Amino acid sequence: MYSLNVPVPGAIERLAAELHPRLVGFDRIRERHTLVCKRFEADDPAPDRLFERARRALAGAPAVEARATGIDWFEAPVRGPGPVAYVAIESPGLHDLHRRLVAAFDPIPALEGDDYVPHVTLARGGSAERARDLATVEIEPIEWTVTELALHDARHGERVRTLSLPRRP
């Protein structure tokens, strides 16, 4: 499976490291932090074709602002074990990019389209009480400009190609 991801800033990596002692009670702690803009479950595994379709769908799209606003959690995620603790991301521009991609590629039911929740997963599995407790942690907002998206190959755990989003004057 491939996804088009937003590279996360170092400040989010540092936040995850600071929260690590509070994550140890979860079943799995995420070591690589990603912010998915769109997942692709295409039958066609050719990343170059997938990238070109995504590039065309986002033609003319500018860089967008994003803001990490707090810690939240999904009690029963659409996929995989719950709960899922995550850094909540606010970004109208990211929602716009996601809508453009969903118009060009089928959305994954219950996960994308109107159900899309931009987030950076910290940990999953374990008790809801632990996730609820983690969500009470207050953080300083982290703001950044998203100037690129990366096509990621989940099977090999690597970045395949990068798509630039130009800054507007």
Tab-separated table of C-alpha atoms in Angstrom:
chain	number	residue	atom	x	y	z
A	1	MET	CA	0.000	0.000	0.000
A	2	TYR	CA	1.104	3.543	-0.729
A	3	SER	CA	0.215	6.824	0.912
A	4	LEU	CA	0.848	10.477	0.258
A	5	ASN	CA	2.260	11.842	3.514
A	6	VAL	CA	3.039	15.231	4.993
A	7	PRO	CA	6.561	15.322	6.426
A	8	VAL	CA	6.241	16.231	10.105
A	9	PRO	CA	8.485	18.885	11.633
A	10	GLY	CA	11.160	18.104	14.178
A	11	ALA	CA	9.059	19.746	16.880
A	12	ILE	CA	6.516	16.933	16.599
A	13	GLU	CA	9.304	14.344	16.830
A	14	ARG	CA	10.551	16.103	19.975
A	15	LEU	CA	7.027	16.166	21.401
A	16	ALA	CA	6.699	12.402	20.802
A	17	ALA	CA	10.042	11.855	22.547
A	18	GLU	CA	8.904	13.943	25.532
A	19	LEU	CA	5.673	11.930	25.736
A	20	HIS	CA	7.468	8.573	25.466
A	21	PRO	CA	7.358	7.795	29.225
A	22	ARG	CA	3.570	8.186	29.074
A	23	LEU	CA	3.328	5.902	26.019
A	24	VAL	CA	5.041	2.826	27.481
A	25	GLY	CA	1.741	1.342	28.681
A	26	PHE	CA	0.413	1.091	25.126
A	27	ASP	CA	0.877	-2.136	23.158
A	28	ARG	CA	2.740	-0.421	20.320
A	29	ILE	CA	4.578	2.897	20.276
A	30	ARG	CA	5.032	4.504	16.873
A	31	GLU	CA	8.689	5.207	16.202
A	32	ARG	CA	8.177	6.790	12.763
A	33	HIS	CA	5.748	9.661	12.836
A	34	THR	CA	3.685	10.384	9.758
A	35	LEU	CA	0.749	12.536	8.782
A	36	VAL	CA	-1.222	10.858	6.008
A	37	CYS	CA	-2.904	13.079	3.432
A	38	LYS	CA	-4.294	10.175	1.340
A	39	ARG	CA	-3.946	6.396	1.354
A	40	PHE	CA	-3.959	4.448	-1.890
A	41	GLU	CA	-5.244	0.896	-2.103
A	42	ALA	CA	-4.806	0.665	-5.843
A	43	ASP	CA	-4.525	-2.639	-7.630
A	44	ASP	CA	-1.814	-1.011	-9.736
A	45	PRO	CA	1.364	-1.091	-7.630
A	46	ALA	CA	3.358	1.067	-10.077
A	47	PRO	CA	4.398	4.028	-7.940
A	48	ASP	CA	5.314	6.220	-10.930
A	49	ARG	CA	1.777	6.002	-12.335
A	50	LEU	CA	0.276	6.589	-8.908
A	51	PHE	CA	2.524	9.598	-8.354
A	52	GLU	CA	1.608	11.111	-11.737
A	53	ARG	CA	-2.122	10.779	-11.008
A	54	ALA	CA	-1.618	12.447	-7.618
A	55	ARG	CA	0.521	15.182	-9.189
A	56	ARG	CA	-2.205	15.931	-11.740
A	57	ALA	CA	-4.885	15.972	-9.013
A	58	LEU	CA	-2.871	18.518	-7.038
A	59	ALA	CA	-1.690	20.641	-9.977
A	60	GLY	CA	-1.498	24.263	-8.872
A	61	ALA	CA	-2.055	23.438	-5.186
A	62	PRO	CA	-0.095	25.792	-2.943
A	63	ALA	CA	1.771	25.137	0.288
A	64	VAL	CA	-0.616	24.953	3.259
A	65	GLU	CA	-0.428	25.811	6.925
A	66	ALA	CA	-0.763	23.111	9.583
A	67	ARG	CA	-1.005	23.258	13.350
A	68	ALA	CA	-0.627	20.574	16.010
A	69	THR	CA	-3.177	21.547	18.659
A	70	GLY	CA	-3.221	18.791	21.264
A	71	ILE	CA	-3.349	15.112	22.080
A	72	ASP	CA	-6.482	13.117	21.303
A	73	TRP	CA	-7.466	9.503	20.773
A	74	PHE	CA	-9.679	7.118	18.813
A	75	GLU	CA	-11.299	4.537	21.054
A	76	ALA	CA	-12.203	2.167	18.215
A	77	PRO	CA	-10.162	2.968	15.090
A	78	VAL	CA	-11.348	1.871	11.651
A	79	ARG	CA	-8.262	-0.337	11.274
A	80	GLY	CA	-6.049	-2.078	13.784
A	81	PRO	CA	-6.260	-2.286	17.558
A	82	GLY	CA	-7.472	0.575	19.682
A	83	PRO	CA	-7.207	2.830	21.346
A	84	VAL	CA	-5.015	5.068	19.181
A	85	ALA	CA	-3.356	8.070	20.826
A	86	TYR	CA	-2.373	10.846	18.457
A	87	VAL	CA	-1.336	14.446	17.958
A	88	ALA	CA	-4.339	16.314	16.534
A	89	ILE	CA	-3.637	18.451	13.460
A	90	GLU	CA	-5.724	21.390	12.275
A	91	SER	CA	-5.313	22.448	8.676
A	92	PRO	CA	-8.070	23.624	6.348
A	93	GLY	CA	-5.493	23.539	3.539
A	94	LEU	CA	-4.676	19.896	4.234
A	95	HIS	CA	-8.388	19.097	4.099
A	96	ASP	CA	-8.494	20.835	0.698
A	97	LEU	CA	-5.598	18.717	-0.588
A	98	HIS	CA	-7.309	15.599	0.743
A	99	ARG	CA	-10.594	16.505	-1.015
A	100	ARG	CA	-8.753	16.978	-4.317
A	101	LEU	CA	-7.114	13.570	-3.936
A	102	VAL	CA	-10.395	11.882	-2.952
A	103	ALA	CA	-11.985	13.354	-6.099
A	104	ALA	CA	-9.241	11.730	-8.197
A	105	PHE	CA	-8.961	8.446	-6.253
A	106	ASP	CA	-11.643	6.492	-4.444
A	107	PRO	CA	-11.813	7.294	-0.735
A	108	ILE	CA	-11.268	4.510	1.756
A	109	PRO	CA	-14.665	4.058	3.451
A	110	ALA	CA	-15.004	5.262	7.067
A	111	LEU	CA	-11.434	6.602	6.945
A	112	GLU	CA	-11.322	9.285	4.266
A	113	GLY	CA	-13.566	11.883	2.685
A	114	ASP	CA	-15.786	13.399	5.385
A	115	ASP	CA	-14.259	10.959	7.912
A	116	TYR	CA	-10.688	12.216	7.360
A	117	VAL	CA	-9.004	13.257	10.625
A	118	PRO	CA	-5.474	14.631	10.139
A	119	HIS	CA	-3.298	13.248	12.926
A	120	VAL	CA	0.112	11.887	13.858
A	121	THR	CA	-0.179	8.526	15.619
A	122	LEU	CA	1.832	8.188	18.828
A	123	ALA	CA	0.750	4.755	20.104
A	124	ARG	CA	-1.978	2.138	19.911
A	125	GLY	CA	-3.443	-0.766	21.820
A	126	GLY	CA	-3.894	-1.032	25.558
A	127	SER	CA	-6.374	0.601	27.861
A	128	ALA	CA	-8.804	3.369	27.023
A	129	GLU	CA	-8.038	4.839	30.450
A	130	ARG	CA	-4.390	5.372	29.476
A	131	ALA	CA	-5.409	7.043	26.198
A	132	ARG	CA	-7.949	9.226	27.989
A	133	ASP	CA	-5.267	10.269	30.490
A	134	LEU	CA	-2.776	11.086	27.724
A	135	ALA	CA	-5.387	13.284	26.016
A	136	THR	CA	-5.393	15.562	29.074
A	137	VAL	CA	-1.771	16.564	28.430
A	138	GLU	CA	-1.607	20.145	27.225
A	139	ILE	CA	0.924	21.019	24.553
A	140	GLU	CA	2.212	24.218	23.050
A	141	PRO	CA	0.796	24.470	19.509
A	142	ILE	CA	3.253	23.548	16.782
A	143	GLU	CA	2.787	25.433	13.509
A	144	TRP	CA	4.456	24.803	10.183
A	145	THR	CA	4.053	25.237	6.452
A	146	VAL	CA	3.549	22.079	4.404
A	147	THR	CA	5.663	22.625	1.288
A	148	GLU	CA	5.841	19.034	0.064
A	149	LEU	CA	4.119	15.680	0.160
A	150	ALA	CA	5.942	12.371	-0.011
A	151	LEU	CA	4.705	9.220	-1.729
A	152	HIS	CA	5.436	6.494	0.803
A	153	ASP	CA	5.697	2.750	0.157
A	154	ALA	CA	4.428	1.074	3.346
A	155	ARG	CA	5.600	-2.381	2.306
A	156	HIS	CA	9.230	-1.293	2.052
A	157	GLY	CA	8.980	1.547	4.584
A	158	GLU	CA	10.478	4.127	2.279
A	159	ARG	CA	9.822	7.400	0.510
A	160	VAL	CA	9.388	6.878	-3.226
A	161	ARG	CA	8.922	10.397	-4.620
A	162	THR	CA	8.293	13.920	-3.389
A	163	LEU	CA	5.741	16.426	-4.658
A	164	SER	CA	6.460	20.130	-4.039
A	165	LEU	CA	3.751	22.557	-3.011
A	166	PRO	CA	4.884	26.083	-3.909
A	167	ARG	CA	4.600	28.953	-1.469
A	168	ARG	CA	2.368	31.787	-2.618
A	169	PRO	CA	3.551	35.382	-2.309
